[in-house]
Coordinates of C-alpha atoms and ligand atoms in Angstrom, one line a residue:
M1 CA 0.0 0.0 0.0
S2 CA 1.3 3.4 -0.9
N3 CA 1.3 6.6 1.3
P4 CA -2.1 7.8 2.3
F5 CA -3.9 10.2 -0.1
D6 CA -5.4 13.4 1.2
L7 CA -8.6 12.7 -0.8
A8 CA -10.1 9.6 -2.4
I9 CA -13.0 10.1 -4.8
L10 CA -15.2 7.2 -5.8
G11 CA -16.6 7.6 -9.3
S12 CA -15.1 9.4 -12.3
G13 CA -18.2 11.0 -13.8
F14 CA -18.0 14.7 -14.5
G15 CA -18.5 15.4 -10.8
G16 CA -15.7 13.1 -9.5
S17 CA -13.2 14.2 -12.1
L18 CA -13.9 17.9 -11.6
L19 CA -13.7 17.7 -7.9
A20 CA -10.4 15.8 -8.3
M21 CA -9.0 18.6 -10.4
V22 CA -10.1 21.3 -8.0
A23 CA -8.6 19.3 -5.1
R24 CA -5.3 19.0 -6.9
R25 CA -5.3 22.8 -7.3
L26 CA -5.8 23.0 -3.5
G27 CA -2.5 21.0 -3.2
M28 CA -4.1 17.7 -2.2
R29 CA -2.9 14.2 -3.2
V30 CA -5.9 12.8 -4.9
L31 CA -7.0 9.3 -5.8
L32 CA -9.9 8.8 -8.3
L33 CA -11.4 5.3 -8.3
E34 CA -13.7 4.2 -11.1
R35 CA -15.7 0.9 -11.2
G36 CA -16.0 0.9 -15.0
S37 CA -13.7 2.5 -17.7
H38 CA -13.9 5.3 -20.1
P39 CA -15.3 6.0 -22.6
R40 CA -18.7 4.9 -21.3
F41 CA -22.4 5.9 -21.6
A42 CA -23.7 8.2 -18.9
I43 CA -27.0 9.9 -18.6
G44 CA -27.4 13.6 -17.6
E45 CA -26.4 15.7 -20.7
S46 CA -28.2 19.0 -20.9
T47 CA -26.6 22.2 -19.4
S48 CA -28.2 25.6 -18.6
P49 CA -26.8 29.1 -18.2
L50 CA -26.3 28.5 -14.5
T51 CA -24.4 25.2 -15.1
N52 CA -22.1 27.0 -17.5
L53 CA -21.5 30.0 -15.3
L54 CA -20.7 27.8 -12.3
L55 CA -18.3 25.7 -14.4
E56 CA -16.7 28.8 -15.8
K57 CA -16.2 30.2 -12.3
I58 CA -14.7 27.0 -11.0
A59 CA -12.4 26.9 -14.0
R60 CA -11.2 30.5 -13.4
D61 CA -10.9 30.3 -9.6
F62 CA -9.0 27.0 -9.6
D63 CA -6.8 27.7 -12.6
L64 CA -8.3 25.2 -14.9
P65 CA -8.3 27.2 -18.2
R66 CA -8.7 24.1 -20.4
L67 CA -12.2 23.7 -19.1
L68 CA -13.3 27.2 -20.1
P69 CA -14.2 26.5 -23.7
L70 CA -16.6 23.8 -22.5
T71 CA -18.8 26.4 -21.1
Q72 CA -20.0 27.9 -24.4
Y73 CA -21.1 26.2 -27.6
G74 CA -19.0 28.4 -30.0
A75 CA -15.8 28.2 -27.9
W76 CA -16.2 24.5 -27.5
K77 CA -16.5 23.9 -31.2
R78 CA -13.3 26.0 -31.8
A79 CA -11.2 24.5 -29.1
Y80 CA -12.3 20.8 -29.1
P81 CA -13.8 19.9 -32.5
E82 CA -13.1 16.3 -31.7
L83 CA -15.5 16.3 -28.7
T84 CA -19.1 15.7 -29.7
V85 CA -21.5 18.5 -28.5
G86 CA -25.1 19.4 -28.8
L87 CA -26.4 23.0 -29.3
K88 CA -28.9 24.1 -26.6
R89 CA -30.5 27.5 -27.2
G90 CA -33.3 27.0 -24.7
F91 CA -36.1 24.9 -23.2
S92 CA -38.9 23.9 -25.6
F93 CA -42.1 22.3 -24.4
Y94 CA -45.0 20.8 -26.4
H95 CA -48.2 19.4 -24.9
H96 CA -49.7 16.1 -26.1
V97 CA -52.9 14.3 -25.5
A98 CA -53.1 10.5 -25.8
G99 CA -54.7 9.4 -29.1
E100 CA -54.5 12.8 -30.7
P101 CA -51.9 14.5 -33.0
F102 CA -50.2 17.6 -31.5
A103 CA -52.4 20.6 -32.3
S104 CA -50.9 24.0 -32.8
D105 CA -53.2 26.9 -31.9
P106 CA -52.7 30.6 -32.7
E107 CA -52.4 31.5 -29.0
R108 CA -49.7 28.9 -28.6
N109 CA -51.4 27.6 -25.5
R110 CA -50.0 24.1 -26.0
Q111 CA -46.3 25.0 -26.3
L112 CA -43.7 27.0 -24.5
L113 CA -40.3 28.2 -25.8
V114 CA -37.9 29.9 -23.4
A115 CA -34.6 31.0 -24.9
A116 CA -31.5 30.6 -22.6
S117 CA -29.0 32.5 -24.8
P118 CA -29.2 35.2 -27.4
N119 CA -27.1 33.4 -30.1
N120 CA -25.3 30.2 -31.0
A121 CA -21.8 31.5 -30.2
V122 CA -22.5 32.0 -26.5
A123 CA -25.2 29.2 -26.2
D124 CA -25.4 26.3 -23.8
T125 CA -24.6 22.8 -24.8
H126 CA -25.5 19.1 -24.3
W127 CA -22.6 17.1 -23.1
Y128 CA -22.0 13.8 -25.0
R129 CA -20.9 12.1 -21.8
P130 CA -18.8 9.2 -23.2
E131 CA -16.4 11.8 -24.7
F132 CA -16.9 14.6 -22.2
D133 CA -16.3 12.5 -19.1
H134 CA -13.3 10.8 -20.8
F135 CA -11.8 14.2 -21.5
L136 CA -12.2 15.3 -17.9
V137 CA -10.5 12.1 -16.6
R138 CA -7.6 12.7 -18.8
E139 CA -7.4 16.3 -17.7
A140 CA -7.4 15.2 -14.1
Q141 CA -4.6 12.7 -14.7
A142 CA -2.6 15.4 -16.4
L143 CA -2.9 17.5 -13.2
G144 CA -1.4 14.6 -11.2
V145 CA -4.6 12.9 -10.0
E146 CA -4.0 9.1 -9.5
Y147 CA -6.7 7.4 -11.5
V148 CA -7.5 3.7 -11.1
D149 CA -10.3 2.2 -13.2
R150 CA -12.0 -1.2 -13.2
V151 CA -11.8 -1.3 -9.4
S152 CA -14.5 -2.5 -7.1
I153 CA -14.4 -1.3 -3.5
D154 CA -16.2 -3.4 -0.9
G155 CA -14.7 -2.5 2.4
L156 CA -14.2 0.8 4.3
T157 CA -12.7 1.2 7.8
R158 CA -11.7 4.4 9.6
T159 CA -8.9 4.5 12.1
G160 CA -6.8 7.3 13.5
G161 CA -8.1 10.0 11.1
C162 CA -7.5 7.9 8.0
T163 CA -9.9 5.8 5.9
E164 CA -8.9 2.5 4.4
L165 CA -10.7 1.4 1.3
S166 CA -10.3 -2.2 0.2
G167 CA -11.5 -4.2 -2.8
A168 CA -10.3 -5.8 -5.9
R169 CA -8.9 -4.9 -9.4
E170 CA -8.7 -7.6 -12.0
G171 CA -8.8 -10.3 -9.4
Q172 CA -6.1 -8.7 -7.2
A173 CA -6.9 -7.4 -3.8
V174 CA -6.3 -3.7 -3.4
R175 CA -6.2 -1.3 -0.5
Y176 CA -6.0 2.5 -0.4
Q177 CA -5.8 5.0 2.4
A178 CA -7.1 8.5 2.4
G179 CA -7.7 11.3 4.9
F180 CA -11.1 12.1 3.4
V181 CA -13.4 10.2 1.0
V182 CA -16.0 11.7 -1.4
D183 CA -18.6 9.6 -3.1
A184 CA -19.3 10.7 -6.7
T185 CA -20.9 7.5 -7.8
G186 CA -24.5 8.8 -8.1
P187 CA -27.7 7.9 -6.2
R188 CA -27.7 4.7 -4.1
G189 CA -23.9 4.7 -4.7
A190 CA -20.8 3.3 -3.2
L191 CA -20.7 5.0 0.3
T192 CA -24.5 4.7 0.7
R193 CA -24.0 0.9 0.4
L194 CA -20.7 0.7 2.3
L195 CA -21.9 2.8 5.2
G196 CA -25.5 1.5 5.1
L197 CA -26.9 5.1 4.8
P198 CA -30.7 5.3 5.2
E199 CA -32.8 6.6 2.4
A200 CA -35.5 9.3 3.0
E201 CA -38.3 10.4 0.7
F202 CA -39.1 13.8 -0.7
A203 CA -42.3 14.9 1.0
G204 CA -45.3 15.0 -1.3
Y205 CA -43.3 13.8 -4.3
P206 CA -45.0 11.3 -6.8
P207 CA -43.2 8.0 -7.4
T208 CA -41.7 8.2 -10.9
Q209 CA -39.8 5.9 -13.2
A210 CA -37.8 6.5 -16.4
L211 CA -37.0 4.7 -19.7
F212 CA -34.3 6.1 -21.9
T213 CA -31.5 5.5 -24.4
H214 CA -29.7 7.0 -27.4
F215 CA -31.2 7.0 -30.9
A216 CA -30.2 7.6 -34.5
G217 CA -32.5 9.0 -37.1
V218 CA -34.8 11.1 -34.9
D219 CA -36.7 13.8 -36.9
R220 CA -37.0 17.4 -35.8
F221 CA -40.2 18.3 -34.2
A222 CA -40.7 21.9 -35.1
P223 CA -41.7 21.2 -38.7
L224 CA -44.3 18.7 -37.4
A225 CA -45.6 21.2 -34.9
G226 CA -46.5 23.5 -37.8
T227 CA -46.7 26.7 -35.7
P228 CA -46.7 29.9 -37.8
G229 CA -44.2 32.7 -37.0
E230 CA -40.6 33.0 -36.3
P231 CA -39.7 31.3 -33.0
P232 CA -37.0 32.8 -30.7
Y233 CA -34.7 30.0 -31.6
A234 CA -34.9 26.7 -33.6
P235 CA -37.0 24.7 -31.1
D236 CA -35.1 21.4 -31.7
D237 CA -31.7 23.1 -30.9
A238 CA -32.7 22.9 -27.3
A239 CA -33.8 20.6 -24.6
L240 CA -37.0 19.6 -26.3
H241 CA -39.8 18.3 -24.0
H242 CA -43.0 16.5 -24.9
V243 CA -45.4 16.9 -21.9
F244 CA -48.5 14.8 -21.2
G245 CA -50.6 13.8 -18.3
G246 CA -48.5 11.6 -16.0
G247 CA -45.1 12.6 -17.3
W248 CA -42.8 14.0 -20.0
M249 CA -40.2 13.1 -22.5
W250 CA -36.8 14.7 -23.2
M251 CA -34.9 14.9 -26.4
L252 CA -31.4 16.2 -26.8
R253 CA -29.7 16.3 -30.2
F254 CA -26.0 15.8 -30.5
E255 CA -24.0 16.7 -33.6
N256 CA -22.9 13.1 -34.3
G257 CA -26.5 12.2 -35.3
V258 CA -27.3 10.7 -31.9
T259 CA -30.3 11.9 -30.0
S260 CA -30.7 11.2 -26.3
A261 CA -34.4 10.6 -25.5
G262 CA -36.3 9.2 -22.6
I263 CA -39.5 9.4 -20.6
A264 CA -40.0 10.2 -17.0
V265 CA -43.5 9.1 -15.8
E266 CA -45.5 8.6 -12.7
D267 CA -45.9 5.0 -11.5
R268 CA -49.5 4.8 -12.7
L269 CA -48.5 5.5 -16.3
A270 CA -45.4 3.3 -16.0
R271 CA -47.6 0.4 -15.0
E272 CA -49.9 1.0 -17.9
L273 CA -46.9 1.1 -20.3
R274 CA -45.3 -1.8 -18.5
L275 CA -42.0 0.1 -18.5
E276 CA -39.9 -2.9 -17.5
D277 CA -40.5 -4.4 -21.0
K278 CA -38.2 -1.6 -22.3
D279 CA -38.3 -1.8 -26.1
A280 CA -41.9 -2.9 -26.2
A281 CA -42.9 -0.3 -23.6
W282 CA -41.3 2.4 -25.7
D283 CA -43.4 1.3 -28.7
R284 CA -46.5 1.3 -26.5
F285 CA -45.6 4.9 -25.4
L286 CA -45.1 6.1 -29.0
A287 CA -48.4 4.5 -30.2
R288 CA -50.3 6.8 -27.8
Y289 CA -48.8 10.0 -29.0
H290 CA -49.3 10.4 -32.7
S291 CA -47.0 13.3 -33.4
I292 CA -44.2 11.9 -31.3
L293 CA -44.5 8.6 -33.1
E294 CA -44.2 10.5 -36.4
Q295 CA -41.0 12.1 -35.1
F296 CA -39.6 8.6 -34.3
Q297 CA -40.7 7.0 -37.5
G298 CA -37.2 6.6 -38.8
A299 CA -35.4 6.3 -35.5
T300 CA -33.5 3.3 -34.1
P301 CA -32.0 2.9 -30.6
V302 CA -28.2 2.7 -30.8
L303 CA -27.8 1.4 -27.2
P304 CA -30.0 -0.9 -25.1
F305 CA -32.9 0.8 -23.2
I306 CA -32.3 1.6 -19.5
H307 CA -35.3 1.3 -17.2
A308 CA -34.9 3.2 -13.9
P309 CA -37.7 1.7 -11.7
R310 CA -37.3 4.5 -9.1
L311 CA -36.0 7.8 -10.4
A312 CA -36.0 10.2 -7.4
Y313 CA -33.7 9.5 -4.5
R314 CA -32.8 11.3 -1.3
T315 CA -30.4 10.4 1.5
R316 CA -30.8 11.5 5.1
T317 CA -27.1 12.1 5.7
V318 CA -24.6 13.8 3.4
T319 CA -21.5 14.0 5.5
G320 CA -19.8 12.1 8.3
E321 CA -16.5 11.5 10.0
G322 CA -14.0 11.6 7.1
W323 CA -16.5 11.4 4.2
A324 CA -19.1 13.3 2.1
L325 CA -21.5 12.6 -0.7
L326 CA -21.5 14.8 -3.8
P327 CA -25.0 16.4 -4.2
S328 CA -25.5 14.0 -7.2
A329 CA -24.9 11.0 -4.8
A330 CA -27.0 12.5 -2.0
A331 CA -30.2 13.2 -4.0
F332 CA -31.7 13.2 -7.5
V333 CA -35.1 14.5 -8.4
D334 CA -35.9 14.4 -12.1
P335 CA -34.2 15.6 -15.3
L336 CA -36.9 18.3 -15.7
F337 CA -35.2 21.8 -16.0
S338 CA -31.7 20.2 -16.1
T339 CA -31.1 20.7 -12.3
G340 CA -28.6 17.9 -11.7
F341 CA -25.5 19.7 -13.0
P342 CA -25.9 23.0 -11.3
L343 CA -26.7 21.3 -8.0
T344 CA -23.5 19.2 -8.3
L345 CA -21.4 22.2 -9.3
L346 CA -22.7 24.2 -6.3
G347 CA -21.8 21.3 -4.1
I348 CA -18.3 20.9 -5.6
R349 CA -17.7 24.6 -4.9
R350 CA -18.8 24.3 -1.3
L351 CA -16.8 21.1 -0.8
A352 CA -13.8 22.9 -2.2
T353 CA -14.2 25.6 0.4
A354 CA -14.6 23.1 3.2
L355 CA -11.6 21.0 2.0
S356 CA -9.4 24.1 1.9
L357 CA -10.1 24.4 5.7
R358 CA -9.3 20.8 6.6
G359 CA -7.3 20.5 9.8
T360 CA -9.0 23.6 11.2
A361 CA -12.0 23.9 13.5
A362 CA -14.0 25.4 10.6
F363 CA -13.8 22.2 8.5
P364 CA -16.6 20.3 10.3
I365 CA -18.7 23.4 10.5
Q366 CA -18.4 23.9 6.7
L367 CA -19.3 20.3 6.1
R368 CA -22.4 20.6 8.2
E369 CA -23.4 23.7 6.2
Y370 CA -22.7 21.7 3.0
E371 CA -25.1 19.0 4.2
R372 CA -27.8 21.4 5.1
R373 CA -27.7 23.2 1.8
T374 CA -27.4 20.1 -0.2
L375 CA -30.6 18.6 1.3
R376 CA -32.5 21.9 1.3
E377 CA -31.8 22.5 -2.4
A378 CA -32.8 19.0 -3.3
D379 CA -36.0 19.4 -1.3
T380 CA -36.8 22.7 -3.0
T381 CA -36.2 21.2 -6.4
A382 CA -38.4 18.2 -5.6
S383 CA -41.2 20.5 -4.4
L384 CA -41.2 22.4 -7.7
V385 CA -41.0 19.3 -9.9
A386 CA -43.8 17.6 -7.9
G387 CA -46.0 20.6 -8.7
C388 CA -45.1 20.4 -12.4
Y389 CA -46.0 16.7 -12.6
A390 CA -49.4 17.5 -11.1
A391 CA -49.8 20.4 -13.6
F392 CA -48.7 18.4 -16.7
P393 CA -52.3 17.5 -17.8
E394 CA -53.3 21.2 -17.9
F395 CA -50.6 22.8 -20.0
P396 CA -51.4 26.4 -19.1
A397 CA -51.0 25.5 -15.4
F398 CA -47.7 23.9 -16.1
A399 CA -46.5 26.8 -18.2
A400 CA -47.4 29.3 -15.5
L401 CA -45.7 27.2 -12.8
S402 CA -42.6 26.7 -14.9
M403 CA -42.1 30.5 -14.7
V404 CA -41.0 30.0 -11.1
Y405 CA -38.0 28.0 -12.4
F406 CA -37.2 30.4 -15.3
T407 CA -37.5 33.4 -13.0
A408 CA -35.1 31.9 -10.5
A409 CA -32.7 30.7 -13.2
S410 CA -32.5 34.0 -15.0
Y411 CA -32.2 36.0 -11.8
S412 CA -29.5 33.7 -10.5
E413 CA -27.7 34.0 -13.8
M414 CA -27.7 37.8 -13.9
A415 CA -26.8 38.1 -10.2
R416 CA -23.7 36.0 -10.9
R417 CA -22.8 37.8 -14.1
L418 CA -23.0 41.1 -12.1
D419 CA -20.8 39.8 -9.3
R420 CA -23.6 39.6 -6.8
P421 CA -23.6 35.8 -6.2
Q422 CA -24.9 36.5 -2.6
L423 CA -28.3 37.4 -4.2
A424 CA -28.6 33.9 -5.5
S425 CA -26.4 31.9 -3.1
E426 CA -28.9 29.0 -3.0
F427 CA -30.4 27.1 -5.9
L428 CA -33.9 28.3 -7.0
L429 CA -33.3 31.4 -4.8
G430 CA -33.8 29.5 -1.6
N431 CA -31.9 32.3 0.1
Q432 CA -34.6 34.8 -0.9
P433 CA -37.4 34.2 1.7
A434 CA -40.2 35.9 -0.4
F435 CA -39.3 33.9 -3.5
Y436 CA -38.8 30.7 -1.6
A437 CA -42.2 31.1 0.1
A438 CA -43.9 31.7 -3.3
L439 CA -42.2 28.7 -4.8
R440 CA -43.4 26.4 -2.1
R441 CA -46.9 27.9 -2.0
H442 CA -47.5 27.6 -5.8
A443 CA -45.8 24.2 -6.1
E444 CA -47.9 22.8 -3.3
A445 CA -51.1 24.3 -4.6
A446 CA -50.5 22.7 -8.0
G447 CA -49.7 19.4 -6.2
R448 CA -53.1 19.6 -4.5
G449 CA -54.7 20.1 -7.9
E450 CA -55.5 23.7 -7.1
P451 CA -53.0 25.6 -9.2
A452 CA -52.9 29.4 -8.8
S453 CA -53.7 31.5 -11.8
A454 CA -50.9 32.7 -14.1
E455 CA -51.6 36.2 -12.9
E456 CA -51.2 35.3 -9.3
I457 CA -47.9 33.5 -9.9
A458 CA -46.7 36.4 -12.1
A459 CA -47.4 38.9 -9.3
D460 CA -45.4 36.9 -6.8
L461 CA -42.5 36.5 -9.2
E462 CA -42.5 40.2 -10.2
P463 CA -39.8 41.4 -7.7
F464 CA -37.4 38.8 -9.2
N465 CA -38.6 38.8 -12.8
I466 CA -35.7 40.4 -14.7
A467 CA -36.3 38.6 -18.0
G468 CA -39.8 39.7 -19.1
L469 CA -41.2 36.3 -18.2
S470 CA -44.9 35.6 -17.3
D471 CA -46.0 38.0 -20.1
P472 CA -49.2 37.0 -21.8
A473 CA -48.4 39.2 -24.8
K474 CA -45.5 36.9 -25.6
R475 CA -47.9 34.0 -26.1
N476 CA -45.4 31.5 -24.6
W477 CA -42.5 32.4 -26.8
Y478 CA -39.8 34.0 -24.8
G479 CA -36.6 35.3 -26.6
V480 CA -33.7 36.8 -24.6
D481 CA -35.0 40.3 -24.0
L482 CA -31.9 42.3 -22.9
E483 CA -34.0 45.5 -22.5
D484 CA -36.1 43.7 -19.9
V485 CA -32.9 42.8 -18.1
A486 CA -31.6 46.3 -18.2
H487 CA -34.9 47.7 -16.8
G488 CA -34.8 45.1 -14.0
A489 CA -31.5 46.6 -12.7
A490 CA -33.0 47.7 -9.3
K491 CA -34.2 44.1 -8.7
L492 CA -30.5 43.1 -8.8
S493 CA -29.4 46.0 -6.6
C494 CA -27.6 47.5 -9.6
S495 CA -27.7 50.6 -11.7
E496 CA -28.9 50.2 -15.3
A497 CA -25.4 51.1 -16.5
E498 CA -23.9 48.3 -14.6
V499 CA -26.4 45.9 -16.0
R500 CA -25.8 47.1 -19.5
R501 CA -22.0 46.5 -19.0
G502 CA -22.9 43.0 -17.7
I503 CA -25.0 42.4 -20.9
V504 CA -22.0 43.4 -23.1
K505 CA -19.9 40.8 -21.2
M506 CA -22.6 38.2 -21.6
L507 CA -22.7 38.7 -25.4
Q508 CA -18.9 38.3 -25.7
P509 CA -17.8 34.9 -26.9
L510 CA -14.9 33.4 -24.9
S511 CA -11.7 33.9 -26.9
Ligands
LIG1 C1 -32.5 10.1 -16.6 C2 -31.6 11.2 -16.1 C3 -31.5 12.4 -16.9 C4 -30.7 13.4 -16.4 N1 -30.6 14.5 -17.2 C5 -29.9 15.6 -16.7 C6 -29.8 16.8 -17.5 O1 -30.2 16.8 -18.7 N2 -29.1 17.8 -17.0 C7 -28.6 17.8 -15.7 O2 -28.0 18.8 -15.3 N3 -28.6 16.7 -15.0 C8 -29.3 15.6 -15.4 N4 -29.3 14.4 -14.7 C9 -28.5 14.4 -13.5 C10 -27.1 14.0 -13.8 O3 -27.1 12.8 -14.5 C11 -26.2 14.0 -12.6 O4 -26.3 15.2 -12.0 C12 -24.7 13.8 -13.1 O5 -24.6 12.7 -13.9 C13 -23.9 13.7 -11.9 O6 -22.6 13.4 -12.3 P1 -21.7 12.5 -11.4 O7 -20.3 12.6 -12.0 O8 -21.8 12.9 -10.0 O9 -22.3 11.1 -11.5 P2 -22.4 10.1 -12.7 O10 -22.3 10.8 -14.0 O11 -23.5 9.2 -12.4 O12 -21.0 9.2 -12.6 C14 -20.8 8.2 -11.6 C15 -19.6 7.4 -11.9 O13 -19.3 6.6 -10.8 C16 -19.0 5.3 -11.3 N5 -19.3 4.3 -10.3 C17 -20.6 3.9 -9.9 N6 -20.5 3.1 -8.9 C18 -19.2 3.0 -8.5 C19 -18.4 2.4 -7.5 N7 -19.1 1.6 -6.6 N8 -17.1 2.6 -7.4 C20 -16.5 3.4 -8.3 N9 -17.1 4.0 -9.3 C21 -18.4 3.8 -9.4 C22 -19.8 5.1 -12.6 O14 -19.2 4.2 -13.4 C23 -19.7 6.6 -13.2 O15 -18.5 6.7 -14.0 C24 -30.1 13.4 -15.1 C25 -30.2 12.2 -14.4 C26 -31.0 11.1 -14.8 C27 -31.1 9.9 -14.0

């Protein structure tokens, strides 16, 4: 056995590799242990403005310049043409009714397009995880992280301030020692099993399941939707969602011809579709929704289907003596609104702060604070998503409630761009009591089947609405309206001139 490492990280998804790099920059000796090997399939692909801002900030603050181009579509294409990417200009939603084709109406009451960026150059991306994660592992190794793949860890003992991990690699027993261990293996992952950590439920959250894979030959939906007018962006160059009673479907297009698609549905619908039948269940799903079936007419899966029989997960404990779970190992709600990456990135940042204080009395205090925020942010996300599931059958109710997410997201983005991160220090503005109360109230009302009107929701969001959202005149098509942002300066405790300077920065592609 070699000398103890300062930090052992279990799992080399994007979260584990990124934390490994950050810890190296903090001067730690880092071990990264992976059960499988790269390149490999991973789910969780779609970014958002907040994801990219948080990643950019980590890259700048921890001297990881090679990660910067990955935070913008245009810069990525220039710097790493060999890494497959997908263009994400926004969030597109279309509402479907079983047994009927999608019906476009002049008021656009059955669709919602929310742009996330003003042009392709500075747009968000979908990460093609086989290549993206492999790249990050190689970057971590280049920084001196010791990476061991195809290793299975089945024992953990802690003595004298040091943790020993034991297991096997290619039939040989292995043992590693580390001062601190972080679990980056995802929900119900390595430490959860090794330490027997108890699971808790999200209060009021519906049981959901998922079925997903990668496809070739998926058509674009916008031409099938047949909506007149010029949308704020090409609706398929986005995270495209098909929404229906009982669940929703995601579609993310990559530039290698692959489309990631899957459904997340409540148990009732999962039982009707018999989701465990995988391919046959997928065909049963498509047969219900005529326009989605049309979109998939020429499509074939390029990987086997994955059935997740229980999608949401929440632990009770996030940290303990000598260990911590990444947010992505502590909880997962649903892919809706692409919340997994920002939650993980916020956690990596907080763990980095804690780790930089190891050996001091502040370390355990920081870890407890990390635990509190991780669970609270997961619970807030679950509350909003639960409300959305209840609202899916009535699209106008869902569209109105979704404005809670988009208001929080755009406010958080601008607060960070304007160097006022304290205004949005928690995900979904959990640090803003008025906003947090409105989120809980409206999500719970929707969950009870008594959604508030769009006007009531808009009134509560108004003090934080800096992006011209909840505006009936826009008829559910929201472009990036920079004048709205400038006029919302006071909501961000800024002058209009400061905001205009922030906008100029936002429009500048990374060089
Ligand atoms: C269906 C679905 C869709 C999602 N879509 C989105 C989205 O669009 N946007 C978004 O922001 N988030 C999304 N998420 C969440 C997102 O997947 C996670 O936030 C993200 O993958 C977390 O990254 P990670 O590196 O922590 O974990 P992962 O990407 O899960 O990586 C875990 C790694 O640990 C390894 N591992 C597992 N067990 C062990 C072990 N015992 N020992 C060692 N290694 C092990 C695995 O092989 C893997 O390499 C989605 C999640 C799901 C379930």
